[in-house]
């Protein structure tokens, strides 16, 4: 399939014409493109695209016009509002039928969507209230081909001559006799979110590096949250794309990252978005490139030993540019068969919560989850806002719990090595319990909120070290890897909040306090029990707040090269690259020293224990330099300094307090059998100790 990417790394502008409307709720930015988006480069030539959503007159033009023309008329605000839900046009009469010889029986081939076979394509679509369903596309000269009804509410047909790369649309006679064009809710590729569906052959891509890759054990994973549109781009272009992201994968490899968690990349309205407004959940975002471009990104990540986890959104759809809305002519007063049509329809992002009570809808979402793992060789999933799936308007929703279990059961059966992470932030251990939803891990509000509160407190006296201790030691169901821990994520650096350096330093986001305290957050993330995660740009002190049209400033990697080095050093310690901090990958933690007066905390991490395993982390969250500081140790002997965040190599304005190796003695302290004295502990600093094997 022809790439939509202008080489070497700039995308073609999409021909989308409708923009998502922002909701009033706090997370609305996740569901919409930024206002005032920067102008785009001239679009790359693409195959002819027929936009059948202008009006019925254009849809009824002569056969040659339908086949060869591109309808790009400005529909205006009223039409855009109408298209927000329907993404289709009512037709007063059906299309002319194709004269081509086609079967007159439903397909006997399994599967849903558009599925190529040797010599043709099987089309199968769920439309339980439709009277008739037709498909029209390049393969039929845009004349209608009648699909056949199945008892299940599906319509299907094997269509000879329909091949990968062909564009198509469904033409549906609804329950009350009206006809409309509709995109395929299971489209594997689209020209854009209001354009045509495209047939895709997933078997055509030749994987080059994938089969040599093995997902790291979860206790060794270090996650990097990436937004493809802003990860590597320049203002005025945009958005970033799969190729531009590939260009920076070596940076992540050098940093020590071994898992990328991508913000959602399923087709969304407009070109600039966080991605949490999926219009076509099965189709990769067309502004980022083709399905093969996404596969190439995964392949290149695997080549560098980096796994890829896809963020998926099942708590709502859209809310704009949805083919699902009023798909088959029966809305039930709301959106129709795909959606709840009672009080459960309401979400913070629009009244588009899928109807988890219908097995066809659960199958649709489960199939979507499995598609990313099967066809794109993703190494896991992050399921967005699961609290809005397992609950509706604050009320427990057993049907949502069933969907979550269905997804995890399917993944565990077919891909037990792949990770599924919940973003719930409700502190419910049932999400990661085998008798609950059975996720492998979940984002942990019990870490990020108290740690950020301590780091951003205005004065030292406001830092609660007991709350920090609780954040460090917290686990779900007694398992360290059942939580993902972080100080920055897309949610924590937007929606009224900023990146940690800006929260700490204000206008001086590159200043002493911003660097010092954000680095404490990084050290706590890499040394506490859990799966550590950083947000893109955090490693070189990116500031401000996250916007979907504001790309990372890669010049900061040179400006703050020392901070980037500090992150690299911490990640290497977390992954035990030097074989002397194995305890940071272990299950065990003991926060044995809490000094709320001087704002010092120390904790012991270990796996099996002993030299090369036991690791001590000492954190000074106060502004005072401390000398000859006594604390407990697991054993005697020489405890070597593996990391000192006050080193001037990380920043020239740091104090460079020289912390020497600590001699342990059998003299108990802090409930530990031994103790030692750290000669220097710099202000707002972290020191990590361990023993050689």
XYZ file of C-alpha atoms in Angstrom:
693
model
C 0.000 0.000 0.000
C 1.378 3.431 -0.884
C 2.755 5.322 2.090
C 1.009 8.563 2.971
C 4.195 9.953 4.506
C 6.258 12.626 2.786
C 9.811 11.447 3.146
C 11.900 11.701 5.084
C 9.698 12.492 8.063
C 6.840 14.860 7.320
C 3.221 13.713 6.921
C 0.787 14.685 4.280
C -2.057 16.821 5.493
C -5.299 14.933 5.926
C -8.322 15.938 3.922
C -10.549 15.797 6.969
C -13.051 18.596 7.061
C -14.878 18.131 10.343
C -13.301 18.979 13.670
C -14.347 17.453 16.985
C -16.292 19.604 19.372
C -14.770 20.014 22.810
C -16.777 18.811 25.759
C -17.008 20.943 28.865
C -15.602 18.296 31.158
C -12.005 18.496 32.496
C -10.648 15.762 30.200
C -12.209 17.187 27.082
C -8.815 17.962 25.598
C -8.229 14.247 25.270
C -11.097 14.112 22.824
C -10.407 17.025 20.545
C -7.818 18.739 18.455
C -6.216 21.881 19.790
C -7.717 25.218 18.712
C -5.562 27.371 16.545
C -3.741 24.433 14.997
C -0.662 25.402 13.059
C -0.835 25.504 9.256
C 0.155 22.294 7.529
C 2.491 21.513 4.708
C 1.051 21.017 1.268
C -0.634 17.617 1.112
C 1.064 14.738 -0.636
C -0.905 13.450 -3.652
C -3.134 10.544 -2.632
C -5.496 8.212 -4.409
C -8.758 9.810 -5.461
C -11.033 10.067 -2.441
C -14.802 10.267 -2.794
C -16.396 12.048 0.115
C -20.040 10.951 0.056
C -21.034 13.032 3.045
C -21.625 16.405 1.422
C -25.264 15.970 0.470
C -27.623 13.564 -1.246
C -27.458 15.339 -4.594
C -23.718 14.723 -4.978
C -24.166 11.112 -3.861
C -26.662 10.608 -6.679
C -24.444 12.011 -9.439
C -23.816 9.983 -12.562
C -21.762 6.806 -12.326
C -18.674 8.396 -13.887
C -18.815 11.311 -11.456
C -19.150 8.972 -8.507
C -16.168 6.987 -9.658
C -13.800 9.797 -10.561
C -14.644 12.884 -8.519
C -13.575 14.085 -5.128
C -16.168 16.009 -3.250
C -14.510 18.543 -0.962
C -17.231 21.179 -0.585
C -17.293 23.207 2.598
C -20.286 21.923 4.456
C -20.411 24.825 6.903
C -21.026 24.821 10.669
C -24.539 23.416 10.518
C -23.536 20.499 8.347
C -20.480 19.850 10.503
C -22.675 19.665 13.573
C -24.974 17.231 11.792
C -22.024 15.086 10.722
C -20.709 14.958 14.274
C -22.825 11.935 15.014
C -24.122 10.510 11.767
C -21.060 10.598 9.504
C -23.388 9.702 6.676
C -25.954 11.054 4.255
C -29.530 9.947 3.806
C -30.382 8.914 0.240
C -33.923 9.190 -1.133
C -33.353 6.119 -3.277
C -30.850 3.237 -3.486
C -27.805 3.205 -5.720
C -27.831 1.571 -9.143
C -26.976 -2.097 -8.723
C -23.719 -3.429 -10.108
C -24.029 -5.655 -13.164
C -21.028 -7.724 -12.082
C -21.626 -11.392 -11.309
C -21.560 -11.869 -7.540
C -22.771 -14.615 -5.198
C -26.354 -14.512 -3.988
C -25.724 -16.279 -0.681
C -24.099 -15.009 2.509
C -20.425 -15.779 2.889
C -19.412 -19.019 4.595
C -16.025 -17.565 5.525
C -15.525 -16.636 9.190
C -14.745 -13.194 10.559
C -16.060 -9.652 10.553
C -15.199 -6.594 8.471
C -13.517 -6.562 5.069
C -11.385 -9.716 4.766
C -9.378 -10.298 1.582
C -9.089 -13.785 0.137
C -7.434 -15.006 -3.058
C -9.435 -13.326 -5.790
C -11.771 -11.182 -3.739
C -12.874 -9.863 -0.362
C -15.481 -11.020 2.128
C -17.584 -8.212 3.607
C -19.489 -8.854 6.823
C -21.111 -6.126 8.888
C -23.456 -6.102 11.881
C -26.646 -4.149 11.122
C -29.454 -5.827 13.101
C -32.133 -3.234 12.246
C -31.307 -2.723 8.582
C -33.657 -3.836 5.814
C -30.882 -4.071 3.222
C -27.105 -3.542 3.159
C -25.037 -2.912 0.069
C -21.352 -2.262 -0.491
C -19.976 0.040 -3.169
C -16.372 0.749 -4.008
C -13.555 0.863 -6.495
C -14.113 -2.813 -7.265
C -17.697 -2.197 -8.436
C -17.169 1.143 -10.168
C -19.042 2.565 -7.160
C -22.228 0.721 -8.020
C -24.046 -1.197 -5.321
C -23.390 -4.851 -4.541
C -26.125 -6.404 -2.400
C -25.010 -8.142 0.795
C -27.070 -11.061 2.073
C -28.762 -11.246 5.448
C -27.614 -13.774 8.037
C -29.762 -14.915 10.993
C -27.341 -13.252 13.432
C -28.113 -9.700 12.357
C -25.054 -9.644 10.125
C -25.010 -9.045 6.382
C -22.226 -10.642 4.323
C -21.021 -11.517 0.844
C -17.917 -12.755 -0.940
C -17.175 -10.102 -3.570
C -14.858 -11.265 -6.373
C -12.381 -8.666 -7.589
C -12.409 -6.571 -4.404
C -8.767 -6.292 -3.441
C -6.502 -4.681 -0.830
C -6.198 -0.945 -1.389
C -9.712 -0.589 -2.803
C -11.882 2.037 -1.147
C -15.473 1.261 -0.202
C -18.572 2.352 1.699
C -21.694 0.606 2.922
C -25.054 1.776 1.616
C -27.734 0.869 4.131
C -31.511 0.909 4.019
C -32.521 1.562 7.590
C -35.367 0.215 9.628
C -37.760 2.890 8.377
C -36.807 2.682 4.697
C -34.260 5.492 4.478
C -30.934 4.943 2.750
C -27.549 6.237 3.923
C -23.836 5.946 3.187
C -21.794 4.579 6.089
C -18.152 3.857 6.710
C -17.292 0.409 8.007
C -17.076 0.451 11.830
C -14.453 -2.292 11.456
C -12.507 -0.531 8.696
C -8.827 -1.447 8.994
C -7.804 1.751 7.201
C -9.591 4.924 6.109
C -8.766 7.851 3.855
C -9.692 10.102 6.783
C -12.290 10.145 9.547
C -15.075 11.350 7.217
C -13.856 9.565 4.097
C -13.827 6.081 2.682
C -12.905 2.761 4.232
C -10.003 0.851 2.659
C -9.492 -2.908 2.300
C -6.304 -4.054 4.078
C -4.339 -7.284 3.747
C -2.416 -7.655 7.016
C -0.513 -10.655 5.666
C 1.257 -8.540 3.057
C 3.646 -6.854 5.492
C 7.000 -8.617 5.848
C 8.212 -8.431 9.445
C 11.998 -8.123 9.601
C 13.009 -7.867 13.260
C 9.913 -8.859 15.179
C 10.647 -12.533 15.660
C 13.941 -11.880 17.445
C 12.240 -9.704 20.050
C 11.157 -10.871 23.481
C 9.066 -8.704 25.794
C 11.043 -7.917 28.971
C 9.799 -9.395 32.234
C 7.416 -6.928 33.822
C 9.713 -6.359 36.808
C 12.398 -5.198 34.336
C 10.161 -2.973 32.196
C 10.702 0.789 32.012
C 7.878 2.517 30.117
C 8.028 5.663 27.981
C 4.668 7.289 27.245
C 4.706 8.680 23.705
C 2.333 10.862 21.709
C 3.256 10.215 18.086
C 1.928 13.553 16.853
C 4.233 15.617 19.099
C 7.119 13.256 19.868
C 9.318 14.345 16.945
C 8.026 17.204 14.864
C 8.471 20.936 14.264
C 5.926 23.719 14.804
C 4.125 24.482 11.565
C 4.371 20.907 10.351
C 2.342 18.163 11.622
C 1.454 16.157 13.134
C 4.477 13.915 13.657
C 4.177 10.468 12.141
C 5.453 6.920 12.360
C 8.601 7.649 10.377
C 9.503 10.733 12.379
C 9.060 8.672 15.561
C 11.296 5.916 14.166
C 13.997 8.540 13.662
C 14.228 9.009 17.451
C 14.016 5.385 18.595
C 17.788 5.248 19.109
C 17.404 7.984 21.719
C 15.029 5.762 23.677
C 17.349 2.785 23.331
C 20.297 4.830 24.641
C 18.138 6.102 27.499
C 17.444 2.503 28.530
C 13.718 2.448 27.696
C 12.437 -1.032 26.843
C 8.670 -0.393 26.517
C 6.856 2.393 24.655
C 3.282 3.114 25.685
C 1.694 4.998 22.795
C -1.186 7.342 23.370
C -4.136 6.194 21.214
C -3.480 6.107 17.474
C -6.791 4.798 16.164
C -8.382 7.103 13.571
C -9.755 10.243 15.223
C -11.447 13.416 14.001
C -9.090 16.052 12.541
C -5.312 15.603 12.501
C -4.301 17.021 15.890
C -5.633 15.194 18.912
C -4.571 13.372 22.046
C -6.227 10.341 20.434
C -8.890 9.714 23.068
C -11.677 10.399 20.564
C -11.610 7.288 18.360
C -13.878 7.377 15.316
C -12.613 4.185 13.651
C -11.082 2.012 16.401
C -9.670 -0.582 13.950
C -7.885 1.913 11.657
C -4.539 3.547 12.535
C -4.686 7.339 12.357
C -4.369 8.284 8.688
C -2.431 11.492 9.414
C 0.344 9.400 10.993
C 0.724 7.081 7.980
C -0.550 3.767 6.656
C -1.082 0.514 8.581
C 2.238 -0.705 7.157
C 3.944 2.430 8.493
C 2.703 1.570 11.980
C 3.931 -2.001 11.589
C 7.307 -0.661 10.509
C 7.427 1.447 13.684
C 6.746 -1.621 15.837
C 9.295 -3.612 13.851
C 11.962 -0.935 14.322
C 11.209 -0.696 18.035
C 11.593 -4.462 18.358
C 14.895 -4.248 16.487
C 16.124 -2.035 19.338
C 14.788 -4.286 22.085
C 11.808 -2.045 22.808
C 8.263 -3.362 23.234
C 5.197 -1.374 22.177
C 1.956 -1.083 24.139
C -1.120 0.406 22.463
C -3.521 2.694 24.339
C -7.144 1.736 23.561
C -10.354 3.615 24.370
C -13.469 1.571 25.134
C -15.184 3.805 27.706
C -16.686 5.925 24.918
C -16.405 6.331 21.168
C -15.842 9.576 19.283
C -17.924 11.566 19.999
C -17.473 12.932 16.465
C -17.181 11.392 12.978
C -18.658 8.075 14.127
C -19.922 5.606 11.509
C -21.541 3.677 14.371
C -24.069 6.416 15.170
C -27.509 5.572 13.752
C -25.798 2.891 11.693
C -28.848 0.863 10.693
C -31.714 3.324 11.032
C -32.817 2.610 14.606
C -31.459 5.009 17.233
C -33.643 3.999 20.207
C -33.705 7.706 20.984
C -29.886 7.930 21.183
C -27.119 6.515 19.031
C -28.484 3.117 18.110
C -27.286 -0.462 18.348
C -23.661 0.177 19.338
C -24.490 2.412 22.317
C -26.372 2.439 25.565
C -29.564 4.352 24.979
C -30.560 4.951 28.601
C -28.869 6.871 31.444
C -25.764 4.713 31.000
C -25.009 6.442 27.681
C -23.640 9.524 29.453
C -19.867 9.842 29.868
C -17.670 12.878 30.610
C -16.896 12.985 26.865
C -20.338 12.631 25.297
C -23.288 10.234 25.327
C -21.415 7.514 23.455
C -20.694 4.759 25.965
C -20.795 1.417 24.103
C -23.534 -0.987 25.140
C -21.492 -3.635 26.975
C -24.684 -5.598 27.550
C -24.816 -6.594 23.864
C -22.467 -9.476 23.153
C -21.981 -8.118 19.623
C -20.582 -4.870 21.070
C -18.372 -6.712 23.559
C -17.125 -8.873 20.681
C -16.444 -5.740 18.630
C -14.274 -4.228 21.387
C -12.580 -7.507 22.278
C -11.804 -8.125 18.603
C -10.292 -4.664 18.432
C -8.010 -5.417 21.373
C -6.885 -8.667 19.808
C -6.313 -7.041 16.410
C -3.586 -4.762 17.802
C -1.833 -7.774 19.319
C -2.252 -10.102 16.340
C -1.901 -7.896 13.282
C 0.383 -5.158 14.601
C 2.387 -7.378 16.964
C 1.828 -5.005 19.874
C 3.275 -6.251 23.138
C 0.390 -5.141 25.272
C -2.528 -2.774 25.782
C -3.298 0.094 28.096
C -7.079 0.364 28.533
C -8.172 3.949 29.080
C -10.458 5.075 31.917
C -11.639 1.636 33.014
C -13.570 3.264 35.852
C -15.939 4.603 33.178
C -16.357 1.052 31.879
C -16.959 -0.752 35.165
C -19.187 2.095 36.354
C -21.771 4.395 34.753
C -22.588 7.729 36.381
C -21.029 6.442 39.597
C -23.073 3.219 39.640
C -21.463 -0.203 39.337
C -21.950 -1.680 35.864
C -21.543 -5.496 35.816
C -21.686 -5.501 32.010
C -18.589 -3.307 31.913
C -16.767 -5.649 34.289
C -17.705 -8.460 31.901
C -16.092 -6.641 28.974
C -12.864 -6.136 30.924
C -12.755 -9.813 31.908
C -13.522 -10.864 28.319
C -10.565 -8.857 27.016
C -8.132 -10.127 29.633
C -9.287 -13.717 29.264
C -8.793 -13.536 25.491
C -5.306 -12.037 25.835
C -4.258 -14.555 28.475
C -5.410 -17.456 26.304
C -3.578 -16.356 23.166
C -0.806 -14.037 24.372
C 0.011 -14.745 28.030
C 3.364 -12.968 27.640
C 1.737 -9.662 26.686
C 0.796 -7.079 29.298
C -2.611 -5.447 29.742
C -2.677 -2.310 31.909
C -5.724 -0.523 33.305
C -5.919 3.218 33.721
C -8.492 3.357 36.485
C -7.022 5.565 39.234
C -9.758 4.358 41.574
C -7.413 2.373 43.819
C -9.468 -0.805 43.312
C -7.378 -3.940 43.741
C -10.095 -5.888 41.947
C -8.829 -4.532 38.637
C -5.643 -6.595 38.960
C -7.025 -9.512 40.976
C -7.547 -12.898 39.241
C -11.089 -12.982 40.587
C -11.733 -9.439 39.370
C -10.955 -7.962 35.965
C -7.555 -9.720 35.985
C -5.454 -6.920 34.496
C -1.707 -7.393 34.784
C -1.132 -3.898 36.161
C -2.808 -0.528 36.668
C -1.780 3.111 36.833
C -1.412 4.024 40.481
C -2.850 7.242 41.893
C -1.518 6.173 45.313
C 1.980 6.992 44.058
C 1.708 9.962 41.723
C -0.525 12.193 43.803
C 1.303 12.140 47.174
C 4.720 12.235 45.512
C 3.804 15.200 43.310
C 2.235 16.928 46.310
C 5.493 16.578 48.235
C 7.637 17.727 45.318
C 5.504 20.758 44.465
C 4.843 21.925 48.041
C 5.794 25.588 48.410
C 7.897 25.157 51.553
C 9.835 22.256 53.034
C 7.589 22.252 56.093
C 4.644 21.323 53.868
C 6.259 18.084 52.629
C 4.715 15.066 54.344
C 7.325 12.310 54.435
C 4.873 9.846 55.936
C 2.646 10.254 52.872
C 5.698 9.704 50.674
C 6.542 6.553 52.662
C 3.019 5.229 52.095
C 3.335 5.971 48.358
C 6.606 4.037 48.155
C 5.404 0.920 49.960
C 1.918 0.626 48.441
C 1.064 -2.490 46.406
C -2.043 -4.048 44.873
C -2.697 -7.575 46.090
C 0.855 -7.768 47.455
C 2.444 -7.514 43.987
C 4.896 -4.784 42.972
C 4.248 -5.151 39.240
C 0.495 -4.705 39.624
C 1.035 -0.957 39.580
C 2.577 1.506 37.106
C 4.206 4.448 38.877
C 5.103 7.872 37.505
C 5.273 11.582 38.276
C 4.277 12.742 34.778
C 1.701 11.403 32.330
C -0.442 13.057 29.688
C -3.144 13.655 32.307
C -0.751 14.949 34.973
C 0.805 17.573 32.682
C -2.387 19.088 31.204
C -6.011 19.813 32.144
C -4.958 22.682 34.414
C -1.688 21.032 35.465
C 1.827 21.391 34.098
C 4.997 19.390 33.849
C 6.839 18.993 37.136
C 9.626 21.526 36.390
C 6.966 24.161 35.675
C 4.913 23.213 38.734
C 8.030 23.522 40.895
C 9.885 26.379 39.228
C 7.078 28.453 37.766
C 8.614 30.868 35.275
C 12.049 29.372 36.050
C 11.293 25.845 34.812
C 14.972 25.287 34.028
C 16.195 26.567 37.361
C 17.819 24.919 40.370
C 14.660 23.913 42.245
C 12.905 22.658 39.109
C 15.845 20.422 38.214
C 16.491 19.257 41.749
C 12.981 18.276 42.731
C 11.911 16.841 39.374
C 15.010 14.643 39.565
C 13.906 13.437 43.011
C 10.618 12.414 41.367
C 12.513 10.493 38.693
C 14.635 8.719 41.314
C 11.595 7.733 43.378
C 9.892 6.430 40.216
C 12.888 4.287 39.275
C 13.541 2.906 42.764
C 10.079 2.316 44.270
C 8.177 -0.966 43.812
C 6.154 -0.895 40.603
C 6.645 -0.604 36.856
C 8.241 2.822 36.288
C 7.004 5.147 33.544
C 8.127 8.550 32.284
C 6.331 10.896 29.901
C 7.989 11.972 26.661
C 10.481 14.794 27.139
C 10.634 14.330 30.892
C 14.200 13.067 30.462
C 15.399 16.465 29.194
C 13.293 18.743 31.410
C 10.486 19.578 28.981
C 8.316 22.207 30.627
C 4.902 23.830 30.273
C 1.838 21.713 29.677
C 1.125 19.082 27.074
C -0.695 20.156 23.911
C -1.422 17.998 20.888
C -0.027 20.592 18.442
C 3.058 21.572 20.477
C 5.934 19.186 19.701
C 8.788 18.317 22.037
C 11.693 20.752 22.030
C 14.573 18.419 21.221
C 17.076 21.258 21.710
C 16.526 20.750 25.425
C 18.283 17.400 25.161
C 21.518 19.352 24.606
C 20.631 22.193 26.962
C 19.926 19.758 29.782
C 22.262 16.971 28.723
C 23.141 16.342 32.372
C 19.503 15.719 33.286
C 19.222 13.302 30.369
C 22.319 11.544 31.725
C 20.787 11.358 35.189
C 17.696 9.628 33.776
C 19.949 7.250 31.844
C 21.894 6.399 35.005
C 18.724 5.838 37.020
C 17.195 3.587 34.373
C 20.361 1.507 34.200
C 20.260 1.073 37.977
C 16.561 0.133 37.789
C 17.357 -2.500 35.151
C 20.436 -3.729 37.048
C 22.733 -3.211 34.080
C 25.830 -3.287 36.288
C 24.676 -6.336 38.243
C 24.784 -4.576 41.600
C 21.220 -3.257 42.128
C 19.096 -6.366 41.528
C 16.930 -5.385 44.483
C 15.340 -2.585 42.460
C 13.687 -5.282 40.335
C 12.537 -7.247 43.380
C 9.201 -7.452 45.159
C 10.422 -6.345 48.555
C 10.562 -2.915 50.173
C 11.057 -1.649 53.710
C 10.714 2.079 54.318
C 12.803 1.940 57.468
C 13.782 5.575 57.994
C 11.327 8.504 58.023
C 12.611 11.853 59.372
C 9.809 14.349 58.923
C 11.779 17.129 60.635
C 14.703 17.112 58.205
C 12.532 15.740 55.355
C 14.648 12.625 54.843
C 13.387 9.188 53.951
C 15.318 5.956 53.330
C 14.130 2.584 52.110
C 15.556 -0.851 51.452
C 14.806 -2.711 48.212
C 15.713 -6.369 47.663
C 14.852 -9.446 45.665
C 16.664 -12.372 47.285
C 18.953 -10.171 49.374
C 22.709 -10.045 49.786
C 25.578 -8.289 47.960
C 24.643 -7.003 44.521
C 20.971 -7.282 45.482
C 20.231 -5.227 48.632
C 19.819 -1.582 47.628
C 19.383 1.441 49.896
C 17.752 4.655 48.621
C 18.201 7.844 50.664
C 16.094 10.883 49.745
C 16.515 14.395 51.135
C 13.424 16.429 50.288
C 14.629 19.365 52.343
C 16.777 22.318 51.398
C 19.456 21.716 54.049
C 22.809 20.081 53.461
C 23.161 17.257 55.993
C 26.493 15.905 57.264
C 27.369 12.633 59.023
C 23.861 11.288 58.653
C 23.197 7.984 60.452
C 20.732 5.407 59.163
C 20.045 1.679 59.280
C 21.519 -0.847 56.831
C 20.779 -4.521 56.124
C 24.360 -5.638 56.819
C 27.897 -4.498 57.523
C 30.616 -4.048 54.901
C 31.194 -1.408 52.265
C 28.102 0.194 50.777
C 29.117 1.937 47.587
C 27.533 5.065 46.174
C 25.884 4.134 42.867
C 24.072 7.432 42.299
C 24.241 10.929 43.769
C 21.830 13.408 42.207
C 23.787 16.371 43.621
C 26.678 15.664 41.238
C 27.575 18.698 39.153
C 27.865 16.484 36.090
C 24.057 16.479 36.094
C 23.894 20.281 36.377
C 26.551 22.918 36.955
C 24.506 24.677 39.641
C 24.199 21.567 41.834
C 26.182 21.539 45.081
C 28.388 18.554 44.260
C 28.175 17.236 47.810
C 30.601 14.330 47.744
C 28.942 11.330 49.318
C 31.580 8.707 50.073
C 31.044 4.984 50.370
C 29.456 4.014 53.674
C 31.027 1.531 56.078
C 28.351 -0.658 57.574
C 28.717 -1.853 61.157
C 26.783 -4.377 63.222
C 25.046 -1.750 65.288
C 21.296 -1.815 64.757
C 19.280 1.273 63.797
C 15.852 1.973 62.276
C 14.873 -1.641 62.909
C 17.755 -2.848 60.725
C 20.547 -5.148 62.006
C 23.343 -2.764 60.935
C 23.931 0.945 60.441
C 26.246 3.407 58.775
C 27.002 7.090 58.427
C 26.671 9.010 55.172
C 29.211 11.831 55.282
C 27.289 14.215 52.995
C 23.684 14.377 51.812
C 23.084 17.351 49.539
C 19.908 19.437 49.609
C 17.046 18.069 47.508
C 19.150 15.051 46.646
C 19.008 11.285 46.278
C 21.828 8.856 47.079
C 21.644 5.165 46.149
C 23.855 2.566 47.854
C 24.554 -1.108 47.261
C 27.334 -3.651 47.820
C 29.466 -5.393 45.231
C 28.807 -9.071 44.722
